[in-house]
Amino acid sequence: EAQVTQNPRYLITVTGKKLTVTCSQNMNHEYMSWYRQDPGLGLRQIYYSMNVEVTDKGDVPEGYKVSRKEKRNFPLILESPSPNQTSLYFCASSPGLFYEQYFGPGTRLTVT
Amino acid sequence: KNEVEQSPQNLTAQEGEFITINCSYSVGISALHWLQQHPGGGIVSLFMLSSGKKKHGRLIATINIQEKHSSLHITASHPRDSAVYICAVGRTDKLIFGTGTRLQVFP
Protein backbone atom coordinates (compact mmCIF):
# COMPACT_ATOMS: atom_id res chain seq x y z
CA GLU A 1 0.00 0.00 0.00
CA ALA A 2 1.32 3.41 -1.02
CA GLN A 3 1.77 5.48 2.10
CA VAL A 4 3.65 8.13 4.04
CA THR A 5 4.31 7.23 7.66
CA GLN A 6 5.24 9.55 10.50
CA ASN A 7 6.41 8.72 14.01
CA PRO A 8 5.54 9.49 16.67
CA ARG A 9 1.91 10.51 16.15
CA TYR A 10 1.75 12.33 19.46
CA LEU A 11 4.58 13.79 21.50
CA ILE A 12 4.72 15.89 24.64
CA THR A 13 8.16 17.18 25.52
CA VAL A 14 9.90 19.91 27.47
CA THR A 15 11.71 23.00 26.27
CA GLY A 16 15.24 22.29 25.06
CA LYS A 17 15.05 18.51 24.78
CA LYS A 18 16.15 17.51 21.28
CA LEU A 19 13.67 15.45 19.30
CA THR A 20 13.28 13.87 15.88
CA VAL A 21 10.08 13.18 13.98
CA THR A 22 10.56 10.54 11.35
CA CYS A 23 8.93 10.48 7.91
CA SER A 24 9.12 7.63 5.45
CA GLN A 25 7.49 6.97 2.05
CA ASN A 26 7.33 3.80 -0.01
CA MET A 27 6.51 5.32 -3.41
CA ASN A 28 10.02 6.23 -4.57
CA HIS A 29 9.02 9.90 -4.63
CA GLU A 30 11.69 12.51 -5.21
CA TYR A 31 9.92 15.46 -3.54
CA MET A 32 9.38 15.41 0.23
CA SER A 33 8.33 18.23 2.50
CA TRP A 34 7.47 19.15 6.07
CA TYR A 35 4.59 21.44 7.06
CA ARG A 36 3.21 22.78 10.28
CA GLN A 37 -0.46 23.61 10.80
CA ASP A 38 -1.61 26.18 13.32
CA PRO A 39 -5.12 27.54 13.98
CA GLY A 40 -5.80 30.65 11.95
CA LEU A 41 -2.53 30.33 10.03
CA GLY A 42 -3.17 27.17 8.04
CA LEU A 43 -0.40 25.03 6.66
CA ARG A 44 3.07 26.48 6.26
CA GLN A 45 6.08 24.85 4.66
CA ILE A 46 9.10 24.27 6.89
CA TYR A 47 11.62 22.50 4.64
CA TYR A 48 11.49 20.56 1.42
CA SER A 49 13.75 18.22 -0.51
CA MET A 50 13.90 17.71 -4.26
CA ASN A 51 16.03 14.57 -3.97
CA VAL A 52 18.67 12.82 -1.89
CA GLU A 53 21.12 15.29 -0.31
CA VAL A 54 19.11 18.26 -1.72
CA THR A 55 17.15 20.24 0.84
CA ASP A 56 15.92 23.83 0.99
CA LYS A 57 14.10 26.16 3.34
CA GLY A 58 10.39 26.78 3.18
CA ASP A 59 8.63 29.72 4.75
CA VAL A 60 9.18 28.91 8.43
CA PRO A 61 12.51 27.03 8.80
CA GLU A 62 13.75 28.68 12.00
CA GLY A 63 14.37 26.17 14.79
CA TYR A 64 14.20 23.11 12.52
CA LYS A 65 16.71 20.92 10.69
CA VAL A 66 16.21 18.19 8.11
CA SER A 67 18.31 15.65 6.29
CA ARG A 68 17.75 13.46 3.22
CA LYS A 69 20.34 10.71 3.24
CA GLU A 70 18.00 8.16 1.65
CA LYS A 71 15.23 8.73 -0.85
CA ARG A 72 12.53 7.22 1.35
CA ASN A 73 13.29 9.05 4.62
CA PHE A 74 13.08 12.73 5.54
CA PRO A 75 13.37 13.28 9.31
CA LEU A 76 12.53 16.59 10.99
CA ILE A 77 14.86 17.54 13.83
CA LEU A 78 14.15 20.06 16.57
CA GLU A 79 17.51 20.65 18.27
CA SER A 80 16.12 22.79 21.10
CA PRO A 81 12.32 22.82 21.00
CA SER A 82 10.44 25.82 22.33
CA PRO A 83 6.74 26.27 23.20
CA ASN A 84 6.11 28.20 19.95
CA GLN A 85 6.88 24.98 18.08
CA THR A 86 3.79 23.37 19.57
CA SER A 87 1.85 22.47 16.45
CA LEU A 88 0.48 19.75 14.18
CA TYR A 89 3.16 18.60 11.75
CA PHE A 90 2.65 16.90 8.41
CA CYS A 91 5.13 15.23 6.13
CA ALA A 92 4.26 14.83 2.45
CA SER A 93 5.78 13.29 -0.65
CA SER A 94 5.16 13.34 -4.39
CA PRO A 95 7.01 13.00 -7.69
CA GLY A 96 6.93 16.84 -7.79
CA LEU A 97 4.61 19.84 -7.48
CA PHE A 98 2.80 18.93 -10.73
CA TYR A 99 1.61 15.69 -9.15
CA GLU A 100 -0.73 14.52 -6.40
CA GLN A 101 0.65 15.20 -2.94
CA TYR A 102 0.60 12.33 -0.42
CA PHE A 103 0.40 13.39 3.22
CA GLY A 104 1.35 11.50 6.33
CA PRO A 105 -1.15 11.17 9.20
CA GLY A 106 0.34 14.06 11.19
CA THR A 107 2.31 14.40 14.42
CA ARG A 108 0.84 16.46 17.21
CA LEU A 109 3.70 18.02 19.16
CA THR A 110 3.35 19.83 22.47
CA VAL A 111 6.37 21.61 23.98
CA THR A 112 5.95 22.71 27.60
CA LYS B 1 -2.35 40.42 2.32
CA ASN B 2 -2.00 36.63 2.00
CA GLU B 3 -0.70 35.33 -1.31
CA VAL B 4 -3.52 32.76 -1.38
CA GLU B 5 -7.02 33.79 -0.34
CA GLN B 6 -9.96 31.46 0.04
CA SER B 7 -13.63 32.32 0.35
CA PRO B 8 -15.79 31.77 2.15
CA GLN B 9 -14.01 30.86 5.37
CA ASN B 10 -17.03 28.96 6.63
CA LEU B 11 -19.88 27.43 4.68
CA THR B 12 -23.03 25.67 5.81
CA ALA B 13 -25.25 23.77 3.38
CA GLN B 14 -28.20 21.43 3.29
CA GLU B 15 -27.72 18.00 1.81
CA GLY B 16 -28.13 18.11 -1.96
CA GLU B 17 -27.04 21.71 -2.44
CA PHE B 18 -24.48 22.81 -5.01
CA ILE B 19 -21.41 24.23 -3.31
CA THR B 20 -18.68 26.53 -4.60
CA ILE B 21 -15.41 27.34 -2.83
CA ASN B 22 -13.14 29.99 -4.29
CA CYS B 23 -9.39 30.48 -4.30
CA SER B 24 -7.56 33.58 -5.52
CA TYR B 25 -3.80 34.00 -5.63
CA SER B 26 -1.52 36.92 -6.26
CA VAL B 27 1.68 35.21 -7.44
CA GLY B 28 2.76 33.39 -10.57
CA ILE B 29 2.25 29.69 -10.09
CA SER B 30 3.15 26.40 -11.71
CA ALA B 31 0.33 24.32 -10.26
CA LEU B 32 -2.70 24.59 -7.97
CA HIS B 33 -3.84 21.91 -5.58
CA TRP B 34 -7.13 21.32 -3.81
CA LEU B 35 -6.87 19.33 -0.58
CA GLN B 36 -9.45 17.95 1.84
CA GLN B 37 -8.96 17.64 5.59
CA HIS B 38 -11.53 15.77 7.63
CA PRO B 39 -12.00 16.23 11.38
CA GLY B 40 -9.26 14.13 12.93
CA GLY B 41 -6.69 15.76 10.71
CA GLY B 42 -5.82 13.56 7.72
CA ILE B 43 -5.14 15.47 4.49
CA VAL B 44 -6.09 14.05 1.10
CA SER B 45 -5.24 15.46 -2.30
CA LEU B 46 -8.33 16.06 -4.46
CA PHE B 47 -6.98 17.76 -7.58
CA MET B 48 -3.88 19.21 -9.17
CA LEU B 49 -4.58 21.81 -11.84
CA SER B 50 -2.32 23.73 -14.17
CA SER B 51 -5.07 24.75 -16.60
CA GLY B 52 -8.72 24.14 -17.46
CA LYS B 53 -11.02 21.88 -15.54
CA LYS B 54 -11.00 18.47 -13.85
CA LYS B 55 -13.85 16.30 -12.59
CA HIS B 56 -13.86 13.42 -10.15
CA GLY B 57 -17.23 12.04 -9.15
CA ARG B 58 -19.26 14.91 -7.65
CA LEU B 59 -16.24 17.21 -7.45
CA ILE B 60 -15.25 19.67 -10.16
CA ALA B 61 -12.25 21.99 -10.07
CA THR B 62 -11.56 24.83 -12.47
CA ILE B 63 -8.72 27.29 -12.86
CA ASN B 64 -8.43 30.58 -14.75
CA ILE B 65 -4.73 31.39 -15.05
CA GLN B 66 -5.29 34.91 -16.43
CA GLU B 67 -7.60 35.87 -13.55
CA LYS B 68 -5.51 33.96 -10.97
CA HIS B 69 -8.58 32.22 -9.65
CA SER B 70 -9.73 28.67 -9.03
CA SER B 71 -13.02 27.20 -7.89
CA LEU B 72 -13.94 23.89 -6.32
CA HIS B 73 -17.54 22.79 -6.88
CA ILE B 74 -19.38 20.00 -5.09
CA THR B 75 -22.59 18.83 -6.73
CA ALA B 76 -25.35 17.10 -4.71
CA SER B 77 -23.53 17.71 -1.43
CA HIS B 78 -23.67 15.07 1.30
CA PRO B 79 -22.90 15.17 5.03
CA ARG B 80 -19.75 13.13 4.39
CA ASP B 81 -18.44 16.11 2.39
CA SER B 82 -18.14 18.01 5.67
CA ALA B 83 -14.46 18.88 5.95
CA VAL B 84 -11.96 21.69 5.54
CA TYR B 85 -11.02 22.35 1.91
CA ILE B 86 -7.60 23.84 1.32
CA CYS B 87 -6.22 25.53 -1.78
CA ALA B 88 -2.43 25.41 -2.29
CA VAL B 89 -0.38 26.96 -5.08
CA GLY B 90 2.98 25.73 -6.30
CA ARG B 91 5.56 28.46 -6.83
CA THR B 92 9.02 27.38 -7.95
CA ASP B 93 9.58 24.40 -5.61
CA LYS B 94 7.34 25.51 -2.74
CA LEU B 95 3.68 25.15 -1.81
CA ILE B 96 1.77 28.12 -0.40
CA PHE B 97 -1.52 27.42 1.29
CA GLY B 98 -4.77 29.23 1.84
CA THR B 99 -6.22 29.09 5.33
CA GLY B 100 -9.01 26.77 4.28
CA THR B 101 -12.80 26.73 3.96
CA ARG B 102 -14.72 24.84 6.63
CA LEU B 103 -17.77 23.15 5.08
CA GLN B 104 -20.61 21.63 7.07
CA VAL B 105 -23.36 19.79 5.21
CA PHE B 106 -26.49 18.99 7.22
CA PRO B 107 -28.98 16.20 6.41
PDB file of C-alpha atoms in Angstrom:
ATOM      1  CA  GLU A   1       0.000   0.000   0.000  1.00  0.00           C
ATOM      2  CA  ALA A   2       1.317   3.411  -1.020  1.00  0.00           C
ATOM      3  CA  GLN A   3       1.770   5.482   2.102  1.00  0.00           C
ATOM      4  CA  VAL A   4       3.651   8.127   4.040  1.00  0.00           C
ATOM      5  CA  THR A   5       4.309   7.234   7.658  1.00  0.00           C
ATOM      6  CA  GLN A   6       5.242   9.548  10.504  1.00  0.00           C
ATOM      7  CA  ASN A   7       6.409   8.721  14.013  1.00  0.00           C
ATOM      8  CA  PRO A   8       5.541   9.493  16.671  1.00  0.00           C
ATOM      9  CA  ARG A   9       1.910  10.505  16.145  1.00  0.00           C
ATOM     10  CA  TYR A  10       1.753  12.326  19.457  1.00  0.00           C
ATOM     11  CA  LEU A  11       4.585  13.786  21.498  1.00  0.00           C
ATOM     12  CA  ILE A  12       4.718  15.888  24.636  1.00  0.00           C
ATOM     13  CA  THR A  13       8.160  17.175  25.525  1.00  0.00           C
ATOM     14  CA  VAL A  14       9.900  19.910  27.466  1.00  0.00           C
ATOM     15  CA  THR A  15      11.712  22.996  26.266  1.00  0.00           C
ATOM     16  CA  GLY A  16      15.237  22.295  25.060  1.00  0.00           C
ATOM     17  CA  LYS A  17      15.051  18.513  24.776  1.00  0.00           C
ATOM     18  CA  LYS A  18      16.148  17.506  21.279  1.00  0.00           C
ATOM     19  CA  LEU A  19      13.672  15.446  19.298  1.00  0.00           C
ATOM     20  CA  THR A  20      13.285  13.874  15.882  1.00  0.00           C
ATOM     21  CA  VAL A  21      10.078  13.183  13.984  1.00  0.00           C
ATOM     22  CA  THR A  22      10.565  10.540  11.348  1.00  0.00           C
ATOM     23  CA  CYS A  23       8.933  10.477   7.914  1.00  0.00           C
ATOM     24  CA  SER A  24       9.116   7.626   5.445  1.00  0.00           C
ATOM     25  CA  GLN A  25       7.485   6.970   2.050  1.00  0.00           C
ATOM     26  CA  ASN A  26       7.331   3.796  -0.008  1.00  0.00           C
ATOM     27  CA  MET A  27       6.509   5.324  -3.410  1.00  0.00           C
ATOM     28  CA  ASN A  28      10.021   6.226  -4.567  1.00  0.00           C
ATOM     29  CA  HIS A  29       9.019   9.905  -4.627  1.00  0.00           C
ATOM     30  CA  GLU A  30      11.692  12.508  -5.208  1.00  0.00           C
ATOM     31  CA  TYR A  31       9.917  15.464  -3.536  1.00  0.00           C
ATOM     32  CA  MET A  32       9.378  15.409   0.230  1.00  0.00           C
ATOM     33  CA  SER A  33       8.332  18.234   2.497  1.00  0.00           C
ATOM     34  CA  TRP A  34       7.466  19.153   6.074  1.00  0.00           C
ATOM     35  CA  TYR A  35       4.593  21.442   7.064  1.00  0.00           C
ATOM     36  CA  ARG A  36       3.206  22.776  10.278  1.00  0.00           C
ATOM     37  CA  GLN A  37      -0.457  23.606  10.798  1.00  0.00           C
ATOM     38  CA  ASP A  38      -1.611  26.179  13.318  1.00  0.00           C
ATOM     39  CA  PRO A  39      -5.124  27.536  13.983  1.00  0.00           C
ATOM     40  CA  GLY A  40      -5.800  30.652  11.949  1.00  0.00           C
ATOM     41  CA  LEU A  41      -2.527  30.334  10.028  1.00  0.00           C
ATOM     42  CA  GLY A  42      -3.174  27.173   8.044  1.00  0.00           C
ATOM     43  CA  LEU A  43      -0.402  25.027   6.656  1.00  0.00           C
ATOM     44  CA  ARG A  44       3.070  26.478   6.264  1.00  0.00           C
ATOM     45  CA  GLN A  45       6.076  24.851   4.661  1.00  0.00           C
ATOM     46  CA  ILE A  46       9.102  24.272   6.894  1.00  0.00           C
ATOM     47  CA  TYR A  47      11.622  22.503   4.643  1.00  0.00           C
ATOM     48  CA  TYR A  48      11.487  20.565   1.416  1.00  0.00           C
ATOM     49  CA  SER A  49      13.746  18.223  -0.513  1.00  0.00           C
ATOM     50  CA  MET A  50      13.895  17.708  -4.257  1.00  0.00           C
ATOM     51  CA  ASN A  51      16.029  14.566  -3.966  1.00  0.00           C
ATOM     52  CA  VAL A  52      18.667  12.816  -1.889  1.00  0.00           C
ATOM     53  CA  GLU A  53      21.116  15.290  -0.306  1.00  0.00           C
ATOM     54  CA  VAL A  54      19.114  18.257  -1.722  1.00  0.00           C
ATOM     55  CA  THR A  55      17.145  20.241   0.842  1.00  0.00           C
ATOM     56  CA  ASP A  56      15.918  23.828   0.990  1.00  0.00           C
ATOM     57  CA  LYS A  57      14.095  26.159   3.344  1.00  0.00           C
ATOM     58  CA  GLY A  58      10.395  26.775   3.175  1.00  0.00           C
ATOM     59  CA  ASP A  59       8.626  29.725   4.747  1.00  0.00           C
ATOM     60  CA  VAL A  60       9.183  28.906   8.432  1.00  0.00           C
ATOM     61  CA  PRO A  61      12.507  27.031   8.801  1.00  0.00           C
ATOM     62  CA  GLU A  62      13.752  28.682  12.001  1.00  0.00           C
ATOM     63  CA  GLY A  63      14.366  26.167  14.787  1.00  0.00           C
ATOM     64  CA  TYR A  64      14.202  23.112  12.520  1.00  0.00           C
ATOM     65  CA  LYS A  65      16.712  20.923  10.688  1.00  0.00           C
ATOM     66  CA  VAL A  66      16.208  18.193   8.110  1.00  0.00           C
ATOM     67  CA  SER A  67      18.311  15.648   6.289  1.00  0.00           C
ATOM     68  CA  ARG A  68      17.752  13.460   3.216  1.00  0.00           C
ATOM     69  CA  LYS A  69      20.336  10.709   3.240  1.00  0.00           C
ATOM     70  CA  GLU A  70      18.003   8.163   1.654  1.00  0.00           C
ATOM     71  CA  LYS A  71      15.230   8.730  -0.849  1.00  0.00           C
ATOM     72  CA  ARG A  72      12.527   7.216   1.355  1.00  0.00           C
ATOM     73  CA  ASN A  73      13.295   9.052   4.622  1.00  0.00           C
ATOM     74  CA  PHE A  74      13.078  12.731   5.540  1.00  0.00           C
ATOM     75  CA  PRO A  75      13.369  13.281   9.311  1.00  0.00           C
ATOM     76  CA  LEU A  76      12.534  16.592  10.986  1.00  0.00           C
ATOM     77  CA  ILE A  77      14.860  17.543  13.835  1.00  0.00           C
ATOM     78  CA  LEU A  78      14.151  20.055  16.572  1.00  0.00           C
ATOM     79  CA  GLU A  79      17.515  20.650  18.267  1.00  0.00           C
ATOM     80  CA  SER A  80      16.118  22.792  21.096  1.00  0.00           C
ATOM     81  CA  PRO A  81      12.321  22.823  21.004  1.00  0.00           C
ATOM     82  CA  SER A  82      10.442  25.824  22.327  1.00  0.00           C
ATOM     83  CA  PRO A  83       6.743  26.273  23.196  1.00  0.00           C
ATOM     84  CA  ASN A  84       6.113  28.199  19.952  1.00  0.00           C
ATOM     85  CA  GLN A  85       6.878  24.983  18.075  1.00  0.00           C
ATOM     86  CA  THR A  86       3.787  23.368  19.573  1.00  0.00           C
ATOM     87  CA  SER A  87       1.847  22.474  16.451  1.00  0.00           C
ATOM     88  CA  LEU A  88       0.481  19.754  14.178  1.00  0.00           C
ATOM     89  CA  TYR A  89       3.163  18.597  11.751  1.00  0.00           C
ATOM     90  CA  PHE A  90       2.651  16.902   8.406  1.00  0.00           C
ATOM     91  CA  CYS A  91       5.135  15.230   6.132  1.00  0.00           C
ATOM     92  CA  ALA A  92       4.260  14.834   2.453  1.00  0.00           C
ATOM     93  CA  SER A  93       5.776  13.293  -0.646  1.00  0.00           C
ATOM     94  CA  SER A  94       5.160  13.345  -4.387  1.00  0.00           C
ATOM     95  CA  PRO A  95       7.012  13.004  -7.691  1.00  0.00           C
ATOM     96  CA  GLY A  96       6.934  16.837  -7.785  1.00  0.00           C
ATOM     97  CA  LEU A  97       4.615  19.839  -7.485  1.00  0.00           C
ATOM     98  CA  PHE A  98       2.797  18.934 -10.728  1.00  0.00           C
ATOM     99  CA  TYR A  99       1.606  15.694  -9.148  1.00  0.00           C
ATOM    100  CA  GLU A 100      -0.732  14.523  -6.405  1.00  0.00           C
ATOM    101  CA  GLN A 101       0.654  15.196  -2.939  1.00  0.00           C
ATOM    102  CA  TYR A 102       0.595  12.334  -0.420  1.00  0.00           C
ATOM    103  CA  PHE A 103       0.395  13.389   3.216  1.00  0.00           C
ATOM    104  CA  GLY A 104       1.354  11.499   6.327  1.00  0.00           C
ATOM    105  CA  PRO A 105      -1.146  11.169   9.204  1.00  0.00           C
ATOM    106  CA  GLY A 106       0.344  14.056  11.187  1.00  0.00           C
ATOM    107  CA  THR A 107       2.305  14.405  14.417  1.00  0.00           C
ATOM    108  CA  ARG A 108       0.840  16.465  17.212  1.00  0.00           C
ATOM    109  CA  LEU A 109       3.698  18.018  19.165  1.00  0.00           C
ATOM    110  CA  THR A 110       3.351  19.831  22.474  1.00  0.00           C
ATOM    111  CA  VAL A 111       6.366  21.605  23.976  1.00  0.00           C
ATOM    112  CA  THR A 112       5.953  22.711  27.598  1.00  0.00           C
TER     113      THR A 112
ATOM    114  CA  LYS B   1      -2.346  40.418   2.323  1.00  0.00           C
ATOM    115  CA  ASN B   2      -2.001  36.631   1.999  1.00  0.00           C
ATOM    116  CA  GLU B   3      -0.697  35.330  -1.309  1.00  0.00           C
ATOM    117  CA  VAL B   4      -3.521  32.764  -1.377  1.00  0.00           C
ATOM    118  CA  GLU B   5      -7.016  33.792  -0.337  1.00  0.00           C
ATOM    119  CA  GLN B   6      -9.962  31.463   0.036  1.00  0.00           C
ATOM    120  CA  SER B   7     -13.631  32.322   0.355  1.00  0.00           C
ATOM    121  CA  PRO B   8     -15.790  31.771   2.147  1.00  0.00           C
ATOM    122  CA  GLN B   9     -14.006  30.859   5.373  1.00  0.00           C
ATOM    123  CA  ASN B  10     -17.028  28.955   6.631  1.00  0.00           C
ATOM    124  CA  LEU B  11     -19.878  27.432   4.677  1.00  0.00           C
ATOM    125  CA  THR B  12     -23.029  25.674   5.810  1.00  0.00           C
ATOM    126  CA  ALA B  13     -25.251  23.770   3.384  1.00  0.00           C
ATOM    127  CA  GLN B  14     -28.201  21.428   3.293  1.00  0.00           C
ATOM    128  CA  GLU B  15     -27.716  17.999   1.812  1.00  0.00           C
ATOM    129  CA  GLY B  16     -28.131  18.108  -1.955  1.00  0.00           C
ATOM    130  CA  GLU B  17     -27.043  21.711  -2.439  1.00  0.00           C
ATOM    131  CA  PHE B  18     -24.484  22.813  -5.015  1.00  0.00           C
ATOM    132  CA  ILE B  19     -21.407  24.234  -3.310  1.00  0.00           C
ATOM    133  CA  THR B  20     -18.679  26.525  -4.599  1.00  0.00           C
ATOM    134  CA  ILE B  21     -15.410  27.343  -2.826  1.00  0.00           C
ATOM    135  CA  ASN B  22     -13.144  29.995  -4.288  1.00  0.00           C
ATOM    136  CA  CYS B  23      -9.387  30.475  -4.297  1.00  0.00           C
ATOM    137  CA  SER B  24      -7.561  33.577  -5.517  1.00  0.00           C
ATOM    138  CA  TYR B  25      -3.804  33.999  -5.634  1.00  0.00           C
ATOM    139  CA  SER B  26      -1.517  36.922  -6.263  1.00  0.00           C
ATOM    140  CA  VAL B  27       1.675  35.207  -7.444  1.00  0.00           C
ATOM    141  CA  GLY B  28       2.755  33.393 -10.569  1.00  0.00           C
ATOM    142  CA  ILE B  29       2.246  29.687 -10.094  1.00  0.00           C
ATOM    143  CA  SER B  30       3.151  26.397 -11.710  1.00  0.00           C
ATOM    144  CA  ALA B  31       0.329  24.316 -10.263  1.00  0.00           C
ATOM    145  CA  LEU B  32      -2.697  24.593  -7.975  1.00  0.00           C
ATOM    146  CA  HIS B  33      -3.844  21.909  -5.578  1.00  0.00           C
ATOM    147  CA  TRP B  34      -7.127  21.323  -3.809  1.00  0.00           C
ATOM    148  CA  LEU B  35      -6.873  19.330  -0.578  1.00  0.00           C
ATOM    149  CA  GLN B  36      -9.448  17.947   1.838  1.00  0.00           C
ATOM    150  CA  GLN B  37      -8.959  17.640   5.589  1.00  0.00           C
ATOM    151  CA  HIS B  38     -11.533  15.769   7.633  1.00  0.00           C
ATOM    152  CA  PRO B  39     -12.002  16.227  11.379  1.00  0.00           C
ATOM    153  CA  GLY B  40      -9.258  14.125  12.928  1.00  0.00           C
ATOM    154  CA  GLY B  41      -6.691  15.761  10.712  1.00  0.00           C
ATOM    155  CA  GLY B  42      -5.818  13.564   7.725  1.00  0.00           C
ATOM    156  CA  ILE B  43      -5.140  15.473   4.485  1.00  0.00           C
ATOM    157  CA  VAL B  44      -6.094  14.054   1.103  1.00  0.00           C
ATOM    158  CA  SER B  45      -5.243  15.460  -2.300  1.00  0.00           C
ATOM    159  CA  LEU B  46      -8.333  16.064  -4.461  1.00  0.00           C
ATOM    160  CA  PHE B  47      -6.977  17.757  -7.583  1.00  0.00           C
ATOM    161  CA  MET B  48      -3.878  19.206  -9.170  1.00  0.00           C
ATOM    162  CA  LEU B  49      -4.576  21.806 -11.843  1.00  0.00           C
ATOM    163  CA  SER B  50      -2.322  23.730 -14.168  1.00  0.00           C
ATOM    164  CA  SER B  51      -5.071  24.749 -16.601  1.00  0.00           C
ATOM    165  CA  GLY B  52      -8.721  24.143 -17.461  1.00  0.00           C
ATOM    166  CA  LYS B  53     -11.018  21.883 -15.540  1.00  0.00           C
ATOM    167  CA  LYS B  54     -11.003  18.472 -13.848  1.00  0.00           C
ATOM    168  CA  LYS B  55     -13.850  16.305 -12.589  1.00  0.00           C
ATOM    169  CA  HIS B  56     -13.862  13.424 -10.150  1.00  0.00           C
ATOM    170  CA  GLY B  57     -17.227  12.044  -9.148  1.00  0.00           C
ATOM    171  CA  ARG B  58     -19.258  14.911  -7.646  1.00  0.00           C
ATOM    172  CA  LEU B  59     -16.242  17.212  -7.447  1.00  0.00           C
ATOM    173  CA  ILE B  60     -15.252  19.665 -10.163  1.00  0.00           C
ATOM    174  CA  ALA B  61     -12.249  21.986 -10.072  1.00  0.00           C
ATOM    175  CA  THR B  62     -11.556  24.829 -12.471  1.00  0.00           C
ATOM    176  CA  ILE B  63      -8.719  27.287 -12.859  1.00  0.00           C
ATOM    177  CA  ASN B  64      -8.427  30.576 -14.746  1.00  0.00           C
ATOM    178  CA  ILE B  65      -4.731  31.386 -15.046  1.00  0.00           C
ATOM    179  CA  GLN B  66      -5.292  34.910 -16.429  1.00  0.00           C
ATOM    180  CA  GLU B  67      -7.603  35.873 -13.554  1.00  0.00           C
ATOM    181  CA  LYS B  68      -5.507  33.955 -10.966  1.00  0.00           C
ATOM    182  CA  HIS B  69      -8.575  32.215  -9.654  1.00  0.00           C
ATOM    183  CA  SER B  70      -9.728  28.671  -9.034  1.00  0.00           C
ATOM    184  CA  SER B  71     -13.016  27.197  -7.893  1.00  0.00           C
ATOM    185  CA  LEU B  72     -13.940  23.890  -6.324  1.00  0.00           C
ATOM    186  CA  HIS B  73     -17.542  22.787  -6.881  1.00  0.00           C
ATOM    187  CA  ILE B  74     -19.384  20.005  -5.092  1.00  0.00           C
ATOM    188  CA  THR B  75     -22.594  18.826  -6.728  1.00  0.00           C
ATOM    189  CA  ALA B  76     -25.349  17.097  -4.714  1.00  0.00           C
ATOM    190  CA  SER B  77     -23.529  17.712  -1.430  1.00  0.00           C
ATOM    191  CA  HIS B  78     -23.669  15.067   1.296  1.00  0.00           C
ATOM    192  CA  PRO B  79     -22.905  15.173   5.032  1.00  0.00           C
ATOM    193  CA  ARG B  80     -19.745  13.126   4.386  1.00  0.00           C
ATOM    194  CA  ASP B  81     -18.442  16.111   2.387  1.00  0.00           C
ATOM    195  CA  SER B  82     -18.135  18.011   5.671  1.00  0.00           C
ATOM    196  CA  ALA B  83     -14.457  18.880   5.953  1.00  0.00           C
ATOM    197  CA  VAL B  84     -11.961  21.692   5.538  1.00  0.00           C
ATOM    198  CA  TYR B  85     -11.024  22.349   1.911  1.00  0.00           C
ATOM    199  CA  ILE B  86      -7.596  23.840   1.320  1.00  0.00           C
ATOM    200  CA  CYS B  87      -6.218  25.525  -1.776  1.00  0.00           C
ATOM    201  CA  ALA B  88      -2.433  25.414  -2.293  1.00  0.00           C
ATOM    202  CA  VAL B  89      -0.382  26.963  -5.075  1.00  0.00           C
ATOM    203  CA  GLY B  90       2.976  25.733  -6.303  1.00  0.00           C
ATOM    204  CA  ARG B  91       5.556  28.464  -6.830  1.00  0.00           C
ATOM    205  CA  THR B  92       9.021  27.379  -7.953  1.00  0.00           C
ATOM    206  CA  ASP B  93       9.576  24.404  -5.608  1.00  0.00           C
ATOM    207  CA  LYS B  94       7.336  25.509  -2.738  1.00  0.00           C
ATOM    208  CA  LEU B  95       3.683  25.150  -1.812  1.00  0.00           C
ATOM    209  CA  ILE B  96       1.773  28.124  -0.398  1.00  0.00           C
ATOM    210  CA  PHE B  97      -1.523  27.415   1.286  1.00  0.00           C
ATOM    211  CA  GLY B  98      -4.771  29.230   1.837  1.00  0.00           C
ATOM    212  CA  THR B  99      -6.224  29.089   5.328  1.00  0.00           C
ATOM    213  CA  GLY B 100      -9.006  26.765   4.277  1.00  0.00           C
ATOM    214  CA  THR B 101     -12.801  26.728   3.957  1.00  0.00           C
ATOM    215  CA  ARG B 102     -14.724  24.840   6.626  1.00  0.00           C
ATOM    216  CA  LEU B 103     -17.767  23.150   5.075  1.00  0.00           C
ATOM    217  CA  GLN B 104     -20.607  21.632   7.065  1.00  0.00           C
ATOM    218  CA  VAL B 105     -23.360  19.787   5.214  1.00  0.00           C
ATOM    219  CA  PHE B 106     -26.486  18.990   7.224  1.00  0.00           C
ATOM    220  CA  PRO B 107     -28.979  16.204   6.410  1.00  0.00           C
TER     221      PRO B 107
END
